[in-house]
Amino acid sequence: MNNNYEFLLNDISKLKNIGKKTSNILRKKNINNIFDLLWRLPQSFTDRTNLVKVKDLHIGKISTLEIIPIKYNFPRVRNLPNKVHCRDDTGDIDCVFFNSYEGYIKKILPLNEKVTISGKINHFKKKYQITNPTYVSKDKSIISKVHSKYSLTEGITEKKYNFIINQILQKLPNLSEWLEPNIANMFKNISWKDSIIKLHNYKNIGNYNSNFYKRLVFDEILSSLLIFSEIKKSIKKIKKNKKTFFNKFTKSSINNFGFKLTNDQIKALKEINLDLSSKSKMFRILQGDVGSGKTIVALLSALNVVESGYQVAFMAPTEILARQHFNLAKKIIPKNIAIDLITSKTKKNKKNEILLELKNSKTKIIFGTHSLFQKKTIFNKLGYIIIDEQHKFGVKQRKSLSDKGGIDCDILLMSATPIPRTLTMTIYGDMDLSVIKEKPMNRKEILTFSKPDEKINDVLNFVKKEINNGNQIFWVCPLIDESKKIDHKSAMETYNFLSNLFPKKVEIIHSKVDQEKKEIILKNFLHKKFDILVSTTIIEVGIDFPNANVIVIENSNKFGLSQLHQLRGRIGRGSVQGKCILMFKNNLSENAKKRIKILKSSNDGFKISEEDMKLRGFGDLLGFKQSGEKKFNLADPILHEDLFKIAETEVKRIEKTEKNLSKYKTLIKLYDKADIIYDLA
Ligand code: ADP
Ligand code: MG
């Protein structure tokens, strides 16, 4: 067996007659090696089998014909094309070349020799011509066949692209099978190599249910789960000093909190405590819908870490959020435990003081943003890092995070992006998972309404009433153009419009407002200095605004389901009924109507994200796109849920029964994009 998978990891320029220029063009499209190119599938095909005579040509049709060049016409005038007059036994046709050298043209179209050409027929001054023919060759068989058609990248011609692909397909190595017989059998034992060849055959375009396709999907899932399993193992191997505690501070803190924990909160807390007191380093994600109450769980676990003699770093994405966590902690944590907060506004002297107290272990829990991770911040005995709202991290960043803080440091990430289990497996498979599904008992479901734009007056009357009742309003405007993050025109217009109606009661934040100013505005909103906050989607979701109970979302059909759900999660944290108004322009698509219906009928983020994936594909899910996380080429966590389950079982079997992963070395080497750990013996 030829096991030379290394060929696939070569740069494209290693192929015959392909240079650095082409490989650089592809590199810009994130195609770094031959393997990456395998996953750009043919979109259609062009049939060049039928040879036609000049007399039978049709304008605009892609045609293949055999002709004889009879005269060159190379004008010495700039911008005029070079021409070659050609003919067959039925008529004349010109080959027209822009930007081609005479020498090259003479080489491919030598006078008085039969040549096959293929391209789109046009005419000029009543004469047929082919401009920049796609194919020219003396070898008819190269041209006269069905050509797979790929979406082309600027700078690479169809001919060149097919030349690359055909070369690769011809040189594909035979790889030893990594699938177990029972699994390979599910796909009728088709090999990896044959599957790839089929994948690129124009006859199989759209053939997603075939064995070859599913086999490749399975390979992708299996490799991803195996890689995660390995990372997990490598983290579990780290032996730490276990933390010893007796939940000394838990009860009084829950009393101070004033609410009973939900069953899911209790369960999550138990799982975390178990990790803390074990000998392996914790690397866990706490996942729960907005408002499900993750913070209190994290704080209670932090108290156990303090009890066991360690310090805790609690990080939030913004200062206002860090402060909110800090305030909650002050409220519930026993007074004899010193806690502190570092922000960018902390005065230098005070900061030095705080850092000193951290260093000498007087401060037990420190709150702050990511800036807590600075060289200057020295802990005496850091044992626990908690990171809130982390969905902006990728696998590699998480890995480096797990290395931070030293061996004894447990790590808890919190994410408010509820996603289906198969997706969790593919994004967070390197971590252990705790999930809070249940909402706190006192929480009222947010009522969701939809209103067409022309009913704006109804909405404004409603808003007026809410303000008179002492409530606050979020008003969200979408970015007009997602690709230009600076586009805040619609938000500005809305702001001007609302300011006229509600003078001195409206403020705005958008991406051009700098972070510091943003935080001030948010703080003023929190303290009820004004009533309506207009924004694009940029406001962080984690902040509690107890008085904000209404959110108006303009042009709501521009947002995905999960995003709308997260947006409305900003309200309804207090005791007043939360209300979400989805505004839309008329002529909603069927799909958009469906989305609105789902939102109206459910407040369950997990369910909503699943529906969202079904409607939009997982790549568009909130947070996933931005995270820079590798996407699958073929696999889809919703469509291939069954294969995910089989792969999960298979990985568990491998973990149990296979001593090492040598059998999967090729699979992992090829598919491990992030190149996370692989150094298999
Ligand atoms: P998230 O999971 O979005 O971070 P938070 O931790 O911010 O949620 O909690 C949202 C709100 O719910 C907070 O005001 C918090 O005090 C409250 N809360 C949390 N747990 C409970 C509970 N068991 N019962 C009642 N309210 C709770
Ligand atoms: Mg939160």
XYZ file of C-alpha atoms in Angstrom, residues 79-604:
526
model
C -5.011 47.715 -27.445
C -5.758 45.950 -30.697
C -5.953 42.183 -30.257
C -3.826 39.649 -32.055
C -5.784 37.511 -34.476
C -5.278 34.192 -36.198
C -7.380 33.488 -39.261
C -8.439 29.855 -39.331
C -10.756 27.692 -41.379
C -12.179 24.234 -41.808
C -13.642 22.753 -44.959
C -16.935 24.618 -44.419
C -15.913 28.175 -43.527
C -13.676 30.720 -41.760
C -13.263 31.651 -38.133
C -10.880 33.979 -36.270
C -9.136 33.208 -33.011
C -8.782 36.483 -31.147
C -6.304 37.025 -28.346
C -6.125 39.844 -25.887
C -2.988 39.986 -23.785
C -1.209 37.036 -25.367
C 2.274 37.144 -26.836
C 2.878 36.415 -30.484
C 5.355 33.692 -29.681
C 2.857 31.886 -27.528
C 0.124 32.197 -30.126
C 2.412 30.873 -32.848
C 3.273 27.933 -30.638
C -0.272 26.851 -29.916
C -1.640 27.696 -33.368
C 1.076 26.769 -35.895
C 0.131 27.544 -39.486
C -1.282 24.766 -41.679
C -1.571 22.180 -38.892
C -4.809 20.761 -37.607
C -5.678 22.078 -34.131
C -8.663 21.554 -31.857
C -10.075 24.633 -30.168
C -12.957 25.150 -27.790
C -14.661 28.271 -26.517
C -17.623 30.545 -26.825
C -18.562 31.618 -30.346
C -19.140 35.285 -31.072
C -19.026 37.302 -34.243
C -17.432 40.518 -35.380
C -18.039 42.236 -38.693
C -20.086 39.251 -39.885
C -17.304 36.802 -39.207
C -17.244 34.052 -36.588
C -14.642 34.347 -33.932
C -13.565 32.817 -30.657
C -12.054 35.268 -28.214
C -9.385 33.858 -25.903
C -10.369 30.222 -26.574
C -10.650 28.180 -23.382
C -8.796 25.249 -24.908
C -6.358 24.972 -27.785
C -4.500 21.748 -28.423
C -3.195 19.517 -31.155
C -4.387 16.597 -29.058
C -8.105 16.360 -29.649
C -8.707 13.913 -26.822
C -7.661 16.419 -24.166
C -10.437 18.780 -25.191
C -13.165 16.669 -26.608
C -14.803 15.427 -23.396
C -17.047 16.592 -20.580
C -15.223 19.059 -18.352
C -16.192 19.593 -14.724
C -16.732 23.253 -14.058
C -15.577 24.846 -10.829
C -16.319 28.267 -9.512
C -13.190 30.047 -10.613
C -10.914 32.307 -8.699
C -9.818 35.481 -10.405
C -6.456 34.947 -12.031
C -6.909 31.257 -12.708
C -8.457 30.155 -15.982
C -10.803 27.238 -16.344
C -8.186 25.397 -18.305
C -5.549 25.880 -15.674
C -7.888 24.939 -12.856
C -8.919 21.730 -14.541
C -5.302 20.998 -15.279
C -4.564 21.288 -11.567
C -7.504 19.159 -10.477
C -6.882 16.464 -13.049
C -3.273 16.242 -12.057
C -4.240 15.863 -8.417
C -6.868 13.239 -9.108
C -4.380 11.240 -11.133
C -1.781 11.370 -8.403
C -4.080 10.661 -5.448
C -2.308 8.194 -3.167
C -3.852 4.936 -2.017
C -4.186 5.362 1.708
C -4.485 2.415 4.061
C -8.025 2.213 5.354
C -8.579 3.777 8.751
C -12.212 2.818 9.102
C -13.112 -0.325 10.998
C -14.597 -3.014 8.724
C -18.090 -2.654 10.178
C -18.013 1.059 9.519
C -16.425 0.875 6.089
C -19.157 -1.589 5.290
C -21.813 1.027 5.975
C -20.423 2.882 2.990
C -20.128 -0.247 0.844
C -16.378 -0.294 1.447
C -15.596 2.494 -0.917
C -12.064 3.752 -0.307
C -11.102 7.319 0.482
C -9.365 7.707 -2.847
C -12.258 6.405 -4.921
C -14.597 8.629 -2.959
C -12.589 11.716 -3.825
C -12.508 10.784 -7.484
C -16.269 10.343 -7.447
C -16.672 13.619 -5.616
C -15.085 15.418 -8.559
C -16.936 13.599 -11.278
C -19.509 15.890 -12.868
C -21.944 12.989 -12.949
C -22.109 13.069 -9.166
C -22.841 16.736 -8.661
C -25.476 16.996 -5.945
C -25.293 13.298 -5.142
C -25.245 13.831 -1.399
C -26.832 10.564 -0.435
C -24.321 8.291 -2.054
C -21.868 6.105 -0.184
C -18.800 7.970 -1.342
C -20.156 11.284 -0.073
C -21.237 9.944 3.275
C -17.931 8.201 3.727
C -16.119 11.486 3.275
C -18.522 13.204 5.649
C -17.857 10.506 8.202
C -14.089 10.872 7.828
C -14.431 14.539 8.522
C -16.522 14.036 11.642
C -14.397 11.189 12.931
C -11.185 13.152 12.552
C -12.634 16.162 14.303
C -13.902 14.134 17.246
C -10.635 12.208 17.467
C -8.636 15.404 17.552
C -10.805 16.788 20.319
C -10.538 13.529 22.198
C -6.760 13.788 22.029
C -6.718 17.373 23.262
C -9.006 16.414 26.080
C -6.764 13.500 26.993
C -3.684 15.684 26.964
C -5.380 18.131 29.323
C -6.632 15.342 31.581
C -3.098 14.018 31.806
C -2.049 17.138 33.645
C -2.082 16.172 37.286
C -2.921 19.018 39.552
C -3.220 19.359 43.304
C -6.838 18.695 44.020
C -8.842 21.315 45.821
C -10.280 20.406 49.164
C -13.428 22.107 50.414
C -16.639 21.471 52.289
C -18.974 23.994 50.661
C -18.382 26.189 53.682
C -19.531 29.426 52.070
C -22.206 28.082 49.786
C -25.252 28.128 52.010
C -24.915 31.642 53.384
C -24.145 32.950 49.910
C -27.266 31.392 48.431
C -29.191 32.966 51.312
C -27.715 36.337 50.465
C -28.601 35.762 46.824
C -32.237 35.502 47.832
C -33.335 32.852 45.318
C -33.345 29.096 45.227
C -31.065 27.599 42.615
C -32.753 25.789 39.756
C -32.145 22.069 39.378
C -29.921 22.663 36.378
C -27.867 25.204 38.326
C -27.442 22.694 41.157
C -26.398 19.993 38.707
C -23.891 22.238 36.931
C -22.430 23.340 40.250
C -22.007 19.717 41.299
C -20.200 18.864 38.076
C -17.855 21.795 38.500
C -17.174 21.011 42.152
C -16.354 17.441 41.235
C -13.794 18.654 38.717
C -12.276 21.090 41.186
C -11.781 18.362 43.751
C -10.383 15.868 41.256
C -6.753 15.381 40.368
C -7.200 16.347 36.738
C -7.246 19.850 35.505
C -10.732 21.129 34.791
C -11.453 22.399 31.306
C -15.187 22.877 31.218
C -17.732 24.965 29.415
C -20.906 26.072 31.117
C -23.499 26.589 28.461
C -26.841 28.213 29.081
C -29.287 30.540 27.486
C -29.120 34.253 28.275
C -30.579 34.782 31.706
C -30.292 31.162 32.778
C -28.161 32.160 35.752
C -24.619 31.076 35.000
C -22.932 33.779 37.059
C -24.156 32.605 40.450
C -23.009 29.065 39.651
C -19.563 30.330 38.766
C -19.378 32.437 41.919
C -20.396 29.599 44.210
C -17.758 27.351 42.695
C -15.228 30.163 43.066
C -15.964 30.265 46.785
C -14.993 26.619 47.084
C -11.723 27.359 45.370
C -11.120 30.143 47.874
C -11.976 27.774 50.712
C -9.339 25.380 49.462
C -6.706 28.101 49.648
C -6.484 29.315 46.072
C -7.212 32.574 44.281
C -9.695 33.117 41.476
C -9.647 35.290 38.333
C -13.082 36.114 36.952
C -12.963 37.650 33.464
C -15.721 39.333 31.508
C -15.650 40.747 27.980
C -16.432 44.308 29.079
C -15.823 46.395 32.140
C -19.467 47.032 32.772
C -20.084 43.312 32.852
C -17.075 42.743 35.093
C -18.455 45.374 37.440
C -21.853 43.745 37.435
C -20.355 40.411 38.411
C -18.276 42.140 41.056
C -21.369 43.824 42.501
C -23.229 40.548 42.679
C -20.235 38.995 44.410
C -20.122 41.827 46.936
C -23.730 41.193 47.715
C -23.507 37.481 48.322
C -19.964 36.678 49.384
C -19.120 36.626 53.122
C -17.452 39.870 54.136
C -14.265 38.179 55.328
C -13.343 37.129 51.801
C -11.503 39.962 50.052
C -12.525 40.559 46.462
C -11.577 43.311 44.035
C -12.125 44.777 40.598
C -9.611 46.146 38.113
C -10.795 48.348 35.273
C -9.049 50.695 32.903
C -10.329 53.556 35.027
C -8.726 52.257 38.181
C -6.188 54.911 39.206
C -2.566 53.898 39.007
C -1.947 54.030 42.749
C -5.045 52.042 43.481
C -4.130 49.562 40.772
C -0.705 49.004 42.259
C -2.342 48.448 45.591
C -4.744 45.898 44.126
C -1.906 44.088 42.353
C 0.098 43.988 45.545
C -2.780 42.450 47.460
C -3.139 39.863 44.729
C 0.521 39.062 44.912
C 0.486 38.594 48.650
C -2.732 36.570 48.439
C -4.821 38.955 50.484
C -7.304 39.329 47.622
C -9.026 36.061 46.889
C -11.174 36.823 43.875
C -10.323 39.437 41.262
C -12.785 40.636 38.621
C -11.812 42.311 35.380
C -11.630 42.072 31.612
C -9.086 40.120 29.568
C -6.532 42.660 30.672
C -6.285 40.590 33.843
C -3.953 38.435 31.795
C -1.040 40.795 31.818
C 2.495 40.189 32.866
C 2.023 42.712 35.648
C -0.755 40.687 37.205
C 0.946 38.261 39.514
C -1.051 35.897 41.637
C 0.246 34.222 44.715
C -1.713 31.046 44.179
C -4.069 31.188 41.238
C -6.285 28.122 41.142
C -9.256 29.005 38.970
C -9.959 31.110 35.893
C -13.552 31.868 34.970
C -14.265 33.450 31.594
C -17.697 34.792 30.805
C -19.297 34.973 27.332
C -16.422 33.349 25.567
C -17.873 32.471 22.206
C -15.317 34.597 20.458
C -12.493 32.128 21.157
C -11.319 29.450 18.763
C -9.861 26.036 19.560
C -6.288 27.223 19.465
C -6.965 30.152 21.780
C -8.711 27.813 24.182
C -5.766 25.460 24.140
C -3.378 28.245 25.019
C -5.781 29.367 27.690
C -5.740 25.961 29.287
C -1.977 26.266 29.511
C -2.202 29.564 31.293
C -2.259 29.903 35.015
C -0.123 26.868 35.611
C -0.886 23.283 36.441
C -3.152 23.838 39.403
C -5.382 26.227 37.567
C -8.847 24.987 36.682
C -10.701 26.647 33.860
C -14.372 27.376 33.364
C -15.729 29.042 30.252
C -19.273 30.341 30.083
C -21.219 30.649 26.882
C -24.662 32.088 26.291
C -24.949 30.619 22.828
C -27.171 27.604 23.136
C -26.576 25.264 20.258
C -27.617 21.723 19.370
C -25.578 18.908 20.796
C -23.965 17.840 17.534
C -22.679 21.350 17.070
C -21.434 21.527 20.636
C -19.527 18.340 19.901
C -17.863 19.941 16.927
C -17.065 23.296 18.458
C -16.379 22.518 22.079
C -15.450 18.856 21.837
C -12.179 19.552 23.636
C -14.029 20.516 26.803
C -16.321 18.916 29.308
C -19.786 20.315 29.172
C -22.334 21.495 31.697
C -25.659 22.757 30.466
C -28.293 24.905 32.115
C -31.532 24.517 30.205
C -34.019 25.570 32.802
C -34.784 29.230 33.414
C -35.163 30.606 36.940
C -38.682 30.000 38.204
C -39.674 33.631 38.618
C -38.728 34.397 35.039
C -41.626 35.457 32.829
C -41.458 34.411 29.207
C -40.829 37.334 26.909
C -43.856 38.149 24.793
C -42.942 38.540 21.153
C -44.970 40.504 18.607
C -44.404 41.357 14.978
C -45.371 44.619 13.315
C -44.981 45.806 9.719
C -43.174 49.125 9.290
C -46.302 51.068 8.404
C -47.666 50.387 11.888
C -44.828 52.385 13.386
C -47.303 54.725 15.104
C -48.729 51.847 17.109
C -45.226 50.971 18.200
C -44.449 54.567 19.158
C -47.648 54.855 21.211
C -46.775 51.658 22.956
C -43.267 52.888 23.674
C -44.638 56.130 25.070
C -46.867 54.219 27.439
C -44.009 52.023 28.630
C -41.822 55.054 29.314
C -44.617 56.668 31.284
C -44.734 53.519 33.367
C -41.061 53.941 34.170
C -39.747 51.271 31.817
C -36.822 51.433 29.401
C -36.516 50.473 25.759
C -33.825 48.931 23.573
C -34.191 49.865 19.919
C -32.042 47.779 17.580
C -31.219 48.594 13.958
C -29.399 46.116 11.774
C -26.270 46.914 9.859
C -27.281 47.650 6.315
C -24.230 45.981 4.930
C -22.760 43.225 7.091
C -19.427 43.397 5.349
C -18.959 47.033 6.270
C -19.067 47.010 9.997
C -18.904 50.771 10.090
C -22.259 51.186 8.496
C -24.392 52.794 11.163
C -26.514 55.045 8.996
C -29.792 53.358 9.788
C -29.148 53.581 13.520
C -28.341 57.296 13.219
C -31.533 57.923 11.283
C -33.602 56.109 13.839
C -31.854 57.978 16.610
C -32.686 61.352 15.013
C -36.254 60.286 14.428
C -36.792 59.100 18.008
C -34.953 62.075 19.562
C -37.435 64.376 17.887
C -40.342 62.499 19.379
C -38.745 61.877 22.767
C -36.410 64.800 23.379
C -33.593 64.105 25.871
C -34.748 60.547 26.338
C -32.708 58.837 23.641
C -29.061 57.832 23.317
C -27.224 55.850 20.689
C -24.289 53.489 20.541
C -22.799 51.946 17.453
C -19.487 50.541 16.341
C -17.907 53.971 15.846
C -18.490 54.975 19.436
C -15.335 54.056 21.294
C -15.349 51.510 24.062
C -15.011 53.977 26.908
C -17.846 56.189 25.733
C -19.931 53.096 25.093
C -19.500 51.931 28.644
C -20.507 55.344 29.978
C -23.688 55.335 27.902
C -24.508 51.812 29.034
C -23.907 52.810 32.630
C -26.218 55.802 32.245
C -28.840 53.540 30.758
C -28.452 51.146 33.657
C -28.977 54.037 36.061
C -32.033 55.239 34.151
C -30.567 58.535 33.031
C -32.440 58.113 29.744
C -35.165 55.838 28.399
C -34.428 54.622 24.916
C -31.125 53.152 23.791
C -30.747 52.948 20.025
C -28.004 50.644 18.848
C -26.802 48.273 16.212
C -26.313 44.742 17.506
C -23.094 45.565 19.250
C -24.287 45.734 22.859
C -23.085 42.756 24.810
C -25.752 40.354 25.845
C -24.651 39.538 29.369
C -25.480 42.783 31.111
C -28.507 42.935 33.387
C -30.700 45.959 32.733
C -33.518 45.252 35.165
C -35.583 48.242 34.020
C -35.358 47.532 30.324
C -38.356 45.434 29.479
C -38.986 46.335 25.849
C -36.865 45.650 22.808
C -37.820 46.860 19.354
C -35.908 45.235 16.521
C -36.127 46.960 13.166
C -35.839 45.050 9.937
C -35.896 41.914 11.998
C -35.852 39.627 8.998
C -32.220 40.624 8.497
C -31.242 38.736 11.629
C -30.944 35.027 12.202
C -33.173 33.291 14.691
C -30.527 32.716 17.306
C -29.430 36.287 17.036
C -32.960 37.578 17.533
C -33.314 35.306 20.511
C -30.095 36.583 22.016
C -31.131 40.163 21.402
C -34.409 39.751 23.183
C -32.500 38.087 26.032
C -31.288 41.558 26.943
C -34.663 42.338 28.401
C -36.978 40.688 30.862
C -34.361 40.291 33.566
C -36.404 42.245 36.094
C -39.878 41.629 37.447
C -41.816 43.496 34.739
C -43.129 41.562 31.759
C -40.636 41.639 28.856
C -41.916 42.507 25.397
C -40.119 42.117 22.103
C -41.378 43.789 18.949
C -40.084 42.531 15.651
C -40.551 45.133 12.953
C -40.345 44.183 9.331
C -40.898 45.567 5.877
C -43.751 44.095 3.925
C -43.204 41.217 1.525
C -41.640 38.825 3.986
C -40.285 35.658 2.453
C -41.787 32.354 3.545
C -38.591 31.630 5.377
C -38.756 34.916 7.274
C -42.360 34.258 8.253
C -41.343 30.873 9.598
C -38.596 32.420 11.666
C -40.899 34.952 13.252
C -43.404 32.238 14.040
C -40.786 30.141 15.776
C -39.657 33.085 17.886
C -43.187 33.901 18.906
C -43.857 30.367 19.957
C -40.710 29.552 21.914
C -38.343 31.031 24.472
C -36.051 28.024 24.474
